[in-house]
Coordinates of C-alpha atoms and ligand atoms in Angstrom, one line a residue:
M1 CA 88.1 -128.9 -53.2
L2 CA 87.2 -132.1 -51.4
R3 CA 89.9 -133.0 -49.0
L4 CA 90.4 -136.7 -48.3
G5 CA 91.2 -136.2 -44.6
A6 CA 88.0 -134.3 -44.0
L7 CA 85.9 -136.9 -45.8
L8 CA 87.4 -139.8 -43.8
S9 CA 86.6 -138.0 -40.5
V10 CA 83.0 -137.6 -41.6
A11 CA 82.9 -141.2 -42.6
S12 CA 84.2 -142.3 -39.2
L13 CA 81.3 -140.6 -37.5
L14 CA 78.8 -142.8 -39.3
S15 CA 77.4 -145.4 -37.0
P16 CA 78.8 -148.9 -37.4
G17 CA 76.3 -151.6 -38.3
T18 CA 74.6 -149.6 -41.1
A19 CA 74.2 -151.9 -44.2
A20 CA 77.2 -151.5 -46.5
P21 CA 76.0 -149.5 -49.5
S22 CA 76.3 -151.1 -52.9
A23 CA 79.5 -150.1 -54.7
P24 CA 79.0 -146.7 -56.2
S25 CA 79.0 -146.5 -60.0
W26 CA 78.9 -143.8 -62.7
K27 CA 75.7 -141.8 -62.7
F28 CA 73.9 -139.1 -64.6
V29 CA 72.8 -136.1 -62.5
E30 CA 70.6 -133.3 -63.8
K31 CA 72.1 -129.9 -63.1
G32 CA 69.8 -127.1 -64.2
N33 CA 69.1 -125.2 -67.3
S34 CA 71.6 -123.6 -69.7
G35 CA 69.3 -120.8 -71.0
I36 CA 70.7 -121.3 -74.5
V37 CA 71.2 -124.6 -76.4
G38 CA 74.8 -125.6 -75.4
L39 CA 75.8 -126.3 -79.0
E40 CA 79.5 -125.5 -78.4
A41 CA 81.2 -125.7 -75.0
I42 CA 84.7 -125.0 -73.6
V43 CA 86.0 -124.9 -70.0
V44 CA 87.6 -121.5 -69.6
S45 CA 88.5 -121.5 -65.9
P46 CA 88.3 -123.8 -62.8
T47 CA 84.7 -122.8 -62.3
H48 CA 83.2 -121.7 -65.7
V49 CA 82.3 -123.1 -69.1
V50 CA 81.5 -120.9 -72.1
M51 CA 78.6 -122.2 -74.3
F52 CA 77.5 -120.9 -77.7
D53 CA 74.3 -121.4 -79.8
R54 CA 72.8 -120.0 -82.9
A55 CA 71.4 -116.5 -82.7
T56 CA 67.6 -117.4 -82.8
N57 CA 65.1 -117.6 -80.0
D58 CA 66.9 -119.0 -76.9
P59 CA 65.1 -118.1 -73.6
L60 CA 68.1 -116.4 -72.0
R61 CA 68.2 -112.6 -72.3
T62 CA 71.1 -110.1 -72.2
P63 CA 70.8 -107.1 -69.9
D64 CA 69.6 -105.0 -72.9
G65 CA 66.6 -107.3 -73.3
K66 CA 67.9 -109.1 -76.5
V67 CA 68.0 -112.8 -77.0
A68 CA 71.3 -114.3 -75.9
W69 CA 73.2 -117.0 -77.8
G70 CA 76.2 -117.1 -75.6
A71 CA 76.3 -118.1 -71.9
L72 CA 78.7 -118.6 -69.1
W73 CA 77.9 -121.8 -67.1
N74 CA 79.0 -121.8 -63.5
L75 CA 80.0 -125.2 -62.4
E76 CA 79.6 -124.4 -58.7
T77 CA 76.1 -122.8 -58.8
N78 CA 74.8 -124.7 -61.9
K79 CA 73.5 -121.4 -63.3
A80 CA 73.9 -119.7 -66.7
T81 CA 74.6 -116.0 -67.2
P82 CA 74.2 -114.4 -70.6
L83 CA 77.2 -113.4 -72.7
K84 CA 76.7 -110.5 -75.1
L85 CA 78.0 -111.4 -78.6
L86 CA 77.9 -109.2 -81.8
T87 CA 78.1 -112.0 -84.4
D88 CA 76.4 -115.3 -84.9
S89 CA 78.5 -118.2 -83.5
F90 CA 76.4 -120.9 -85.1
C91 CA 78.6 -124.0 -85.9
A92 CA 81.8 -122.3 -84.9
S93 CA 84.8 -123.9 -83.2
G94 CA 87.5 -122.6 -80.9
A95 CA 90.3 -123.1 -78.5
L96 CA 92.5 -121.4 -75.9
L97 CA 95.6 -119.5 -76.9
S98 CA 99.0 -119.6 -75.2
N99 CA 98.0 -116.5 -73.2
G100 CA 94.8 -118.2 -71.9
T101 CA 92.4 -116.2 -74.1
M102 CA 89.6 -118.3 -75.6
V103 CA 88.9 -117.7 -79.2
S104 CA 85.6 -118.7 -81.0
V105 CA 86.2 -119.0 -84.7
G106 CA 83.8 -118.7 -87.7
G107 CA 80.0 -118.9 -87.6
N108 CA 77.0 -118.2 -89.7
I109 CA 74.7 -115.5 -91.2
P110 CA 71.8 -115.0 -88.8
A111 CA 68.4 -115.9 -90.2
S112 CA 66.7 -112.6 -91.2
Q113 CA 63.6 -113.3 -89.1
D114 CA 65.7 -113.6 -86.0
V115 CA 67.7 -110.4 -86.3
P116 CA 65.0 -108.1 -84.7
Q117 CA 65.2 -110.1 -81.5
T118 CA 68.9 -110.9 -81.5
G119 CA 70.7 -108.0 -83.3
A120 CA 73.2 -110.6 -84.4
R121 CA 75.5 -109.9 -87.4
D122 CA 77.2 -112.2 -89.9
G123 CA 79.6 -114.4 -87.9
R124 CA 81.3 -116.2 -90.7
M125 CA 84.6 -114.3 -90.3
G126 CA 84.1 -114.1 -86.5
L127 CA 86.8 -114.1 -83.9
R128 CA 85.3 -113.8 -80.5
L129 CA 87.7 -113.4 -77.6
F130 CA 87.0 -114.3 -73.9
G131 CA 89.4 -114.1 -70.9
P132 CA 91.5 -115.0 -69.3
C133 CA 88.8 -114.3 -66.7
L134 CA 90.6 -114.3 -63.4
D135 CA 87.7 -113.5 -61.1
P136 CA 86.1 -116.7 -59.7
N137 CA 82.8 -114.8 -59.8
A138 CA 83.3 -114.3 -63.6
E139 CA 83.0 -110.5 -63.3
G140 CA 85.4 -107.8 -64.4
P141 CA 88.1 -107.6 -67.1
G142 CA 88.3 -110.6 -69.4
C143 CA 85.0 -112.0 -68.3
T144 CA 83.1 -110.8 -71.4
I145 CA 83.2 -111.6 -75.1
F146 CA 85.3 -109.1 -77.1
E147 CA 84.7 -108.7 -80.8
D148 CA 86.2 -106.0 -83.1
L149 CA 84.6 -106.3 -86.5
D150 CA 87.0 -103.7 -88.0
N151 CA 90.3 -105.3 -86.9
L152 CA 89.6 -108.8 -85.7
Q153 CA 88.3 -111.0 -88.5
L154 CA 89.2 -114.2 -90.4
A155 CA 90.5 -113.8 -94.0
E156 CA 87.8 -116.1 -95.3
T157 CA 84.1 -116.7 -94.5
R158 CA 84.1 -120.0 -92.6
W159 CA 81.2 -122.0 -91.3
Y160 CA 81.9 -125.5 -90.0
T161 CA 85.6 -124.9 -89.6
S162 CA 88.0 -126.6 -87.2
T163 CA 90.8 -125.2 -85.1
A164 CA 93.7 -126.6 -83.1
R165 CA 96.2 -124.8 -80.9
I166 CA 99.6 -125.5 -82.3
F167 CA 103.2 -125.4 -81.0
D168 CA 103.6 -121.6 -81.0
G169 CA 100.4 -121.1 -79.0
S170 CA 98.4 -119.8 -82.0
L171 CA 95.4 -121.4 -83.7
L172 CA 95.5 -123.3 -87.0
I173 CA 92.1 -122.9 -88.6
V174 CA 91.1 -125.6 -91.1
G175 CA 88.5 -125.7 -93.9
G176 CA 84.8 -125.1 -93.7
I177 CA 82.2 -123.9 -96.1
H178 CA 81.7 -120.3 -97.2
E179 CA 78.0 -120.1 -96.4
S180 CA 74.8 -122.1 -95.7
T181 CA 74.7 -125.7 -97.0
P182 CA 71.8 -127.9 -96.4
F183 CA 74.0 -131.0 -96.1
Y184 CA 77.2 -131.7 -98.1
N185 CA 80.1 -129.3 -98.5
N186 CA 79.6 -127.8 -102.0
D187 CA 81.2 -124.4 -101.4
S188 CA 84.4 -125.4 -99.7
V189 CA 86.9 -123.1 -98.0
S190 CA 89.8 -125.4 -99.0
S191 CA 92.5 -123.5 -97.1
F192 CA 94.2 -123.0 -93.8
E193 CA 94.7 -119.8 -91.9
F194 CA 95.9 -118.8 -88.5
F195 CA 95.0 -116.6 -85.5
P196 CA 97.1 -114.5 -84.9
K197 CA 97.6 -114.3 -88.7
K198 CA 100.7 -115.7 -90.4
D199 CA 101.8 -115.2 -94.1
G200 CA 100.4 -111.6 -94.0
G201 CA 97.0 -113.0 -93.5
V202 CA 96.9 -114.9 -96.8
P203 CA 95.2 -118.4 -96.4
R204 CA 97.2 -121.4 -97.5
P205 CA 95.4 -123.6 -100.1
S206 CA 95.0 -127.3 -99.2
A207 CA 94.8 -130.1 -101.7
F208 CA 93.7 -132.4 -98.9
L209 CA 90.6 -130.3 -98.3
E210 CA 89.7 -130.5 -102.0
R211 CA 90.3 -134.2 -102.1
S212 CA 88.1 -135.0 -99.1
L213 CA 85.0 -133.2 -100.4
P214 CA 82.1 -133.3 -100.0
V215 CA 82.1 -135.0 -96.5
N216 CA 84.9 -132.8 -95.0
L217 CA 83.3 -130.3 -92.6
F218 CA 84.8 -130.0 -89.1
P219 CA 88.0 -131.9 -90.0
R220 CA 89.3 -133.8 -87.1
V221 CA 92.7 -132.1 -86.5
F222 CA 95.5 -132.9 -83.9
A223 CA 98.7 -131.1 -83.0
L224 CA 101.3 -133.9 -82.9
P225 CA 104.2 -133.9 -80.3
D226 CA 106.7 -132.9 -83.0
G227 CA 104.7 -129.8 -84.0
K228 CA 103.2 -131.2 -87.2
V229 CA 99.4 -131.6 -87.5
F230 CA 97.5 -134.8 -88.2
M231 CA 94.2 -134.2 -90.1
L232 CA 91.3 -136.6 -90.8
A233 CA 88.4 -135.5 -93.1
N234 CA 86.0 -137.9 -94.8
N235 CA 88.1 -141.1 -95.1
Q236 CA 91.3 -139.1 -96.0
T237 CA 94.3 -138.3 -93.8
I238 CA 97.4 -136.2 -93.9
I239 CA 100.2 -134.9 -91.8
Y240 CA 100.6 -131.2 -92.3
D241 CA 103.9 -129.6 -91.6
V242 CA 103.0 -126.0 -90.6
E243 CA 106.6 -124.8 -90.9
A244 CA 107.5 -126.5 -94.3
K245 CA 103.9 -126.0 -95.6
T246 CA 103.8 -129.6 -96.9
E247 CA 101.0 -132.2 -96.8
T248 CA 102.0 -135.9 -96.5
I249 CA 99.3 -138.3 -97.5
L250 CA 98.7 -141.1 -95.0
P251 CA 96.5 -144.2 -95.4
D252 CA 92.7 -143.7 -95.8
L253 CA 90.4 -144.9 -93.1
P254 CA 89.7 -148.6 -94.0
N255 CA 86.4 -150.1 -95.1
G256 CA 84.8 -146.9 -96.3
Q257 CA 84.5 -145.4 -92.8
R258 CA 84.0 -141.6 -92.9
V259 CA 84.1 -139.5 -89.8
S260 CA 83.7 -135.8 -90.5
N261 CA 80.5 -133.8 -91.0
P262 CA 77.9 -134.6 -92.2
F263 CA 78.9 -138.2 -91.6
D264 CA 80.0 -137.4 -88.1
G265 CA 82.1 -140.1 -86.5
T266 CA 84.7 -138.7 -84.1
A267 CA 88.4 -139.0 -83.4
A268 CA 90.8 -138.4 -80.5
M269 CA 94.5 -138.5 -80.0
L270 CA 95.3 -141.1 -77.3
P271 CA 97.1 -140.0 -74.1
L272 CA 100.8 -139.2 -74.7
S273 CA 103.3 -140.8 -72.3
P274 CA 107.0 -140.2 -71.6
P275 CA 109.7 -140.9 -72.6
L276 CA 108.7 -141.0 -76.3
F277 CA 105.2 -139.4 -76.4
E278 CA 104.3 -141.5 -79.5
P279 CA 101.1 -140.3 -80.9
E280 CA 98.2 -142.6 -81.7
V281 CA 94.8 -141.5 -83.2
L282 CA 91.6 -143.4 -82.7
A283 CA 88.6 -142.7 -85.1
C284 CA 85.2 -144.2 -84.1
G285 CA 81.7 -144.3 -85.7
G286 CA 80.4 -142.2 -88.5
S287 CA 79.2 -143.9 -91.7
T288 CA 80.4 -146.2 -94.4
K289 CA 77.9 -144.9 -96.9
S290 CA 79.4 -143.7 -100.1
D291 CA 80.1 -140.0 -100.2
L292 CA 78.6 -139.9 -103.7
T293 CA 75.2 -140.8 -102.4
P294 CA 72.7 -138.1 -103.3
Q295 CA 71.3 -136.7 -100.1
E296 CA 67.7 -137.5 -101.2
E297 CA 68.7 -141.2 -100.9
L298 CA 69.9 -141.0 -97.3
S299 CA 67.7 -142.0 -94.4
A300 CA 67.7 -141.1 -90.7
Q301 CA 67.3 -144.9 -90.2
D302 CA 70.6 -145.8 -92.1
P303 CA 72.8 -147.6 -89.6
A304 CA 75.9 -145.8 -88.4
T305 CA 79.2 -147.8 -88.4
S306 CA 80.5 -149.5 -85.3
Q307 CA 84.0 -149.4 -86.7
C308 CA 86.9 -147.8 -84.7
A309 CA 90.3 -147.5 -86.4
R310 CA 93.5 -146.8 -84.7
I311 CA 96.9 -145.8 -86.0
T312 CA 100.3 -145.1 -84.5
L313 CA 101.8 -142.0 -86.1
T314 CA 105.4 -143.2 -86.2
P315 CA 107.1 -144.5 -89.4
A316 CA 106.6 -148.1 -88.3
G317 CA 103.0 -147.4 -87.2
I318 CA 102.1 -145.7 -90.5
K319 CA 103.6 -148.6 -92.4
K320 CA 101.4 -151.0 -90.4
G321 CA 98.4 -148.8 -91.1
W322 CA 95.0 -148.6 -89.3
V323 CA 94.0 -151.4 -86.9
V324 CA 90.3 -152.0 -86.8
E325 CA 88.1 -152.9 -83.8
H326 CA 84.3 -152.5 -83.2
M327 CA 82.0 -150.9 -80.7
P328 CA 79.1 -153.0 -79.6
Q329 CA 76.8 -150.9 -81.8
G330 CA 77.1 -148.2 -84.5
R331 CA 77.4 -144.6 -83.4
M332 CA 76.6 -141.4 -85.4
M333 CA 77.8 -138.2 -83.8
P334 CA 79.6 -139.7 -80.8
E335 CA 82.2 -137.7 -78.9
M336 CA 85.3 -139.0 -77.2
I337 CA 86.4 -137.6 -73.9
L338 CA 89.9 -138.3 -72.4
L339 CA 89.7 -139.2 -68.7
P340 CA 92.6 -138.4 -66.3
N341 CA 93.3 -142.1 -65.9
G342 CA 93.9 -142.6 -69.6
Q343 CA 90.6 -144.2 -70.5
I344 CA 88.3 -142.6 -73.1
M345 CA 84.5 -142.1 -72.7
I346 CA 82.6 -142.5 -75.9
I347 CA 79.4 -140.7 -75.4
N348 CA 76.4 -138.9 -77.1
G349 CA 74.9 -139.5 -80.5
G350 CA 72.6 -142.1 -82.0
A351 CA 72.7 -145.4 -83.8
T352 CA 71.4 -144.3 -87.2
G353 CA 71.4 -141.5 -89.7
Y354 CA 73.6 -138.5 -90.3
A355 CA 74.4 -135.0 -89.0
A356 CA 72.6 -131.7 -89.9
V357 CA 69.0 -130.6 -89.9
A358 CA 66.1 -131.8 -92.1
S359 CA 68.1 -132.2 -95.3
I360 CA 68.0 -135.9 -96.4
G361 CA 65.4 -138.1 -98.1
V362 CA 64.0 -139.7 -95.0
T363 CA 64.2 -137.6 -91.8
F364 CA 62.9 -138.2 -88.3
G365 CA 61.0 -134.9 -87.8
N366 CA 63.7 -132.3 -88.4
S367 CA 66.5 -134.7 -87.5
N368 CA 68.7 -136.5 -90.0
A369 CA 69.5 -139.0 -87.3
A370 CA 67.5 -141.2 -84.9
N371 CA 67.7 -143.8 -82.2
P372 CA 69.7 -141.9 -79.5
I373 CA 72.2 -144.0 -77.5
G374 CA 71.9 -143.1 -73.9
T375 CA 74.6 -145.4 -72.6
P376 CA 78.3 -144.3 -72.9
L377 CA 81.1 -146.7 -73.6
L378 CA 84.5 -146.8 -72.0
Y379 CA 87.6 -147.4 -74.1
T380 CA 90.8 -148.6 -72.5
P381 CA 93.7 -147.9 -74.8
S382 CA 96.1 -150.2 -73.0
A383 CA 93.8 -153.3 -73.1
P384 CA 94.3 -156.0 -75.7
L385 CA 92.6 -155.5 -79.1
G386 CA 89.0 -156.9 -78.8
A387 CA 88.8 -156.3 -75.1
R388 CA 89.1 -152.5 -74.9
M389 CA 85.4 -151.4 -74.9
S390 CA 82.8 -151.8 -72.1
S391 CA 79.6 -150.2 -70.9
Q392 CA 79.6 -152.3 -67.7
G393 CA 78.7 -150.1 -64.7
L394 CA 77.8 -147.2 -67.0
P395 CA 74.3 -145.7 -66.6
T396 CA 71.8 -144.8 -69.3
T397 CA 70.2 -141.4 -69.8
D398 CA 66.9 -140.8 -71.5
I399 CA 67.9 -137.2 -72.6
P400 CA 68.9 -137.5 -76.2
R401 CA 72.2 -135.8 -77.0
M402 CA 72.1 -135.8 -80.8
Y403 CA 73.0 -133.1 -83.3
H404 CA 74.2 -129.9 -81.7
S405 CA 75.0 -131.4 -78.3
T406 CA 78.2 -131.1 -76.3
V407 CA 80.2 -132.9 -73.6
T408 CA 83.4 -131.9 -71.8
L409 CA 85.5 -133.1 -68.9
T410 CA 85.3 -130.5 -66.1
P411 CA 88.0 -129.4 -63.6
Q412 CA 86.0 -131.2 -61.0
G413 CA 86.7 -134.4 -62.8
N414 CA 83.2 -135.3 -64.1
L415 CA 81.6 -134.8 -67.5
L416 CA 79.3 -132.0 -68.3
L417 CA 76.6 -132.6 -71.0
A418 CA 74.5 -129.9 -72.7
G419 CA 72.6 -129.2 -75.9
N420 CA 70.8 -131.2 -78.6
N421 CA 68.9 -129.4 -81.3
P422 CA 68.4 -130.8 -84.7
N423 CA 66.0 -128.0 -85.4
G424 CA 66.4 -124.5 -87.0
N425 CA 65.7 -122.8 -83.8
V426 CA 64.5 -123.5 -80.2
T427 CA 61.7 -125.9 -80.9
I428 CA 59.6 -128.1 -78.7
V429 CA 58.5 -131.3 -80.4
P430 CA 55.2 -132.6 -78.9
P431 CA 55.3 -136.0 -77.4
G432 CA 54.6 -138.8 -79.9
Q433 CA 55.8 -136.7 -82.8
P434 CA 59.0 -137.6 -84.7
G435 CA 62.1 -135.5 -83.9
F436 CA 63.9 -134.1 -80.9
S437 CA 63.1 -131.0 -78.9
S438 CA 65.7 -128.4 -78.3
E439 CA 67.4 -129.4 -75.0
L440 CA 68.3 -126.9 -72.3
R441 CA 68.8 -129.4 -69.5
V442 CA 72.4 -129.7 -68.3
Q443 CA 73.7 -133.0 -66.9
T444 CA 76.8 -134.3 -65.4
L445 CA 78.1 -137.8 -65.7
D446 CA 79.7 -138.4 -62.4
P447 CA 82.4 -141.0 -61.8
P448 CA 81.8 -143.5 -59.0
F449 CA 84.0 -141.6 -56.5
M450 CA 82.5 -138.1 -57.1
N451 CA 81.1 -137.9 -53.6
S452 CA 83.5 -140.0 -51.7
A453 CA 87.2 -139.9 -50.7
R454 CA 89.4 -139.2 -53.6
P455 CA 93.0 -138.0 -54.1
A456 CA 93.4 -134.2 -53.9
I457 CA 96.0 -131.7 -55.1
T458 CA 96.5 -129.4 -52.1
N459 CA 99.1 -127.1 -53.6
A460 CA 100.3 -126.5 -57.1
P461 CA 102.0 -123.6 -58.9
S462 CA 99.8 -121.5 -61.3
K463 CA 102.5 -121.4 -64.0
V464 CA 105.2 -123.8 -65.0
A465 CA 107.9 -123.7 -67.8
F466 CA 108.5 -126.7 -70.0
N467 CA 110.8 -129.5 -68.9
Q468 CA 110.8 -128.2 -65.3
R469 CA 110.7 -130.1 -62.1
F470 CA 108.2 -128.6 -59.7
T471 CA 106.4 -129.8 -56.5
V472 CA 102.8 -130.5 -56.0
G473 CA 101.2 -131.1 -52.6
V474 CA 98.9 -134.0 -52.5
D475 CA 96.5 -135.8 -50.2
L476 CA 96.5 -139.5 -51.3
P477 CA 94.9 -142.5 -49.6
A478 CA 97.2 -143.9 -46.9
G479 CA 99.8 -146.3 -48.2
T480 CA 99.4 -145.3 -51.9
A481 CA 102.2 -146.9 -53.9
P482 CA 103.9 -144.6 -56.4
S483 CA 103.3 -147.3 -59.0
S484 CA 99.5 -146.8 -58.7
V485 CA 99.8 -143.1 -59.3
K486 CA 99.5 -141.2 -62.6
V487 CA 100.0 -137.5 -63.1
G488 CA 98.7 -135.9 -66.3
F489 CA 98.4 -132.4 -67.9
M490 CA 95.2 -132.0 -69.8
D491 CA 93.7 -129.5 -72.3
L492 CA 90.0 -130.0 -71.8
G493 CA 89.3 -129.0 -75.4
F494 CA 86.4 -127.4 -77.2
S495 CA 83.2 -129.4 -78.0
S496 CA 81.5 -128.8 -81.3
H497 CA 79.8 -131.2 -83.8
A498 CA 81.0 -134.5 -82.3
F499 CA 84.6 -133.4 -82.1
H500 CA 86.6 -132.3 -79.1
S501 CA 89.3 -130.1 -80.7
S502 CA 92.6 -129.4 -79.0
Q503 CA 91.8 -132.0 -76.3
R504 CA 95.0 -133.5 -74.9
L505 CA 96.3 -135.6 -72.1
V506 CA 100.1 -135.7 -71.5
F507 CA 101.3 -138.0 -68.7
A508 CA 104.3 -136.8 -66.7
D509 CA 107.1 -138.4 -64.8
F510 CA 107.2 -137.8 -61.1
V511 CA 108.9 -138.8 -57.8
M512 CA 106.8 -139.2 -54.6
S513 CA 108.2 -138.0 -51.3
P514 CA 108.7 -140.7 -48.6
N515 CA 105.7 -139.4 -46.7
G516 CA 103.5 -139.4 -49.8
R517 CA 102.5 -135.8 -49.4
T518 CA 104.6 -134.3 -52.2
L519 CA 105.0 -135.2 -55.9
T520 CA 108.0 -133.8 -57.8
V521 CA 106.6 -133.6 -61.3
T522 CA 108.5 -133.0 -64.5
S523 CA 106.4 -130.8 -66.9
P524 CA 106.1 -131.7 -70.6
P525 CA 109.5 -131.5 -72.3
N526 CA 108.6 -128.8 -74.8
N527 CA 105.8 -126.7 -76.4
R528 CA 105.3 -129.2 -79.1
V529 CA 104.4 -132.1 -76.8
F530 CA 101.9 -129.8 -75.1
P531 CA 101.1 -126.6 -77.1
P532 CA 101.7 -123.7 -74.7
G533 CA 98.7 -122.5 -72.8
P534 CA 96.4 -123.4 -70.0
S535 CA 96.3 -126.9 -68.7
F536 CA 94.7 -128.8 -65.8
L537 CA 96.9 -131.1 -63.8
F538 CA 95.1 -134.3 -62.5
V539 CA 96.5 -136.9 -60.1
T540 CA 95.0 -140.4 -60.4
T541 CA 95.5 -143.2 -57.9
G542 CA 94.2 -146.6 -59.1
Q543 CA 91.1 -145.6 -61.1
T544 CA 90.2 -142.6 -58.9
W545 CA 91.3 -139.1 -59.9
S546 CA 91.6 -135.7 -58.2
E547 CA 90.0 -132.5 -59.2
G548 CA 92.2 -130.6 -61.7
A549 CA 94.6 -127.8 -60.7
Q550 CA 94.9 -125.1 -63.4
I551 CA 98.5 -124.6 -64.5
M552 CA 99.7 -122.3 -67.3
L553 CA 102.2 -124.3 -69.3
G554 CA 104.9 -122.0 -70.8
S555 CA 105.3 -118.3 -70.3
G556 CA 101.7 -117.3 -70.8
A557 CA 102.8 -114.8 -73.4
N558 CA 100.7 -113.8 -76.5
P559 CA 101.2 -116.1 -79.5
P560 CA 103.3 -116.8 -81.4
V561 CA 105.8 -117.9 -78.8
P562 CA 109.3 -119.3 -79.5
D563 CA 110.2 -122.9 -79.0
Q564 CA 110.8 -123.8 -75.3
G565 CA 112.2 -126.7 -73.3
I566 CA 114.2 -129.6 -74.8
R567 CA 113.9 -131.5 -78.0
L568 CA 112.7 -135.1 -77.9
P569 CA 115.2 -137.7 -78.9
G570 CA 115.1 -138.5 -82.7
L571 CA 113.2 -135.3 -83.5
Ligands
NAG601 C1 61.5 -121.0 -85.7 O1 61.5 -121.9 -86.8 C2 60.3 -121.9 -87.4 C3 60.3 -123.0 -88.5 O2 61.4 -122.8 -89.3 C4 59.9 -120.6 -88.1 O3 58.6 -120.6 -88.7 C5 59.9 -119.5 -87.0 O4 59.8 -118.2 -87.5 C6 61.2 -119.6 -86.2 N1 61.1 -118.7 -85.1 C7 62.1 -117.9 -84.7 C8 61.8 -117.0 -83.5 O5 63.2 -117.9 -85.2
NAG602 C1 75.0 -126.1 -102.7 O1 73.8 -126.9 -102.7 C2 72.6 -126.2 -102.4 C3 71.5 -127.2 -102.3 O2 71.5 -128.1 -103.4 C4 72.4 -125.1 -103.4 O3 71.2 -124.4 -103.0 C5 73.6 -124.2 -103.4 O4 73.4 -123.2 -104.4 C6 74.8 -125.0 -103.7 N1 76.0 -124.1 -103.6 C7 76.9 -124.0 -104.5 C8 78.0 -123.0 -104.3 O5 76.9 -124.7 -105.5
NAG603 C1 87.8 -143.3 -99.6 O1 86.8 -142.6 -100.3 C2 87.0 -142.4 -101.6 C3 85.9 -141.5 -102.2 O2 84.6 -142.1 -101.9 C4 87.1 -143.8 -102.3 O3 87.4 -143.6 -103.7 C5 88.2 -144.6 -101.7 O4 88.3 -145.9 -102.2 C6 88.0 -144.7 -100.2 N1 89.2 -145.3 -99.6 C7 89.1 -146.5 -98.9 C8 90.3 -147.1 -98.4 O5 88.0 -147.1 -98.8
NAG604 C1 96.1 -113.0 -76.3 O1 96.6 -113.0 -77.6 C2 95.8 -112.6 -78.6 C3 96.5 -112.7 -79.9 O2 97.6 -111.9 -79.9 C4 95.3 -111.2 -78.4 O3 94.4 -110.8 -79.4 C5 94.6 -111.1 -77.0 O4 94.3 -109.8 -76.7 C6 95.6 -111.6 -75.9 N1 94.9 -111.7 -74.6 C7 95.3 -110.9 -73.6 C8 94.5 -111.1 -72.4 O5 96.2 -110.1 -73.7

């Protein structure tokens, strides 16, 4: 961890009189090769990210000489090591459970020509467990993928399904398609199920998932601070009450905007703040094309929508409905990453087309989308409407991050980017030809202060109960006023198909000690405001944040766990 004091003393050794460097800004940095296409990505520890691809012809090999389609990315050494999987994780989703175990959910039937080199099996009912892996070198118990095809399977075959960790620390699994579709969902799994199983393992049918066909793959799903779940698929929305098993219909996205696969816009729940933790959801990009358009009539050059729509999920906010604003350009397959200071980075994707591979009337090579957007966009939720978005000071990358690419905030506080592969397998597209090569280059997008003095957490507990006061040692710039400090608990989420599921930022109340070296922080009030499980605590001063300290919120017990902490007023 970078200590502020150490950096200041290095800085003071620099000779005076050297020209003042221009103010640092965000920058992209290439970080090595992921060995597999990083089509899905999730931070699983302070130092490691699990990535998954399709079981095809990735260059990385498992120790038995087979093609790998899972990898463990080391954030310190920038190296990938293979993970041995049994089943094909293609177009799966996943999350962390209350006990810190990562679960990869659903997948695909491996292509028959690939099975000799991969040995992969049908992954559509797949549940792949990893960790918690406590060894920083990622060796030993918990640091491998565990699959049990006899005892650990979904109730339904699910490809393109979504997941969210809910209030009892288990996963809600939403929708999907039974098997291969070239584009639209025409074989819907219109039901919810859970891991670990509820209702004796019988899936719950969903009218919402029927109504939102055929553009409802990878529904955008959010665990709300009262324990209910907000869902967005196509242009349709509901609040699902997991306990009462009821769906309440909310207003459609306005102006024909559709944000789930294969018209991939994205959505995020904005940071939650005490004392009320009022949830707001922001949906950006995707397409306003009619969902009745035959796929042969779609083109990779069709413009994506620039619309973002935002709603406050309180009775008054729902009555007011969606409030519309616009990005400077349309975006297909963007992803939204919450930053520790409460801003949101809108990143990846292109200006035109749709998601999926070679399945519409006019493609660009194998790609259903074109015109990559290399410049991210920062969204400031608290700024006035019309003044929230800016790319000022943000760099541009020439590495396309289109279909099957990922991005995640890391515990180090920068963004990690991987993947891009709108092809059926690992394919190099010759220069000058239409389409996009499979991408193995990993990048970070570093904030301006990545290599300079920044706040640091010097000491934090590894586990905290809900609604508890606890102390955190900090190293902050001299004279930092408490009013310029923010403390937030984050779930860094799971990146798959332009959606960052289970991502969350919950700000916390705190008191700073007179000498500025200790913060007494109050943890989230209960397991609904922050579903129990692993979090990273970040401290921000001004616009500069620390590295994250991993803290288990709640008991760390296996799901389902009972309610903990105090109820919010009015709930
Ligand atoms: C890769 O895809 C191409 C085109 O679909 C196919 O001909 C080839 O067999 C595939 N190779 C592997 C190793 O899967
Ligand atoms: C879905 O559409 C594809 C392509 O049109 C077709 O091959 C497949 O049979 C359809 N599936 C179902 C269940 O109708
Ligand atoms: C949402 O999409 C459906 C199906 O295409 C359409 O009938 C409905 O009018 C749309 N809602 C809005 C508000 O545009
Ligand atoms: C975490 O909980 C899940 C669900 O009960 C279980 O399958 C898994 O083994 C647990 N992980 C550990 C490390 O005990």
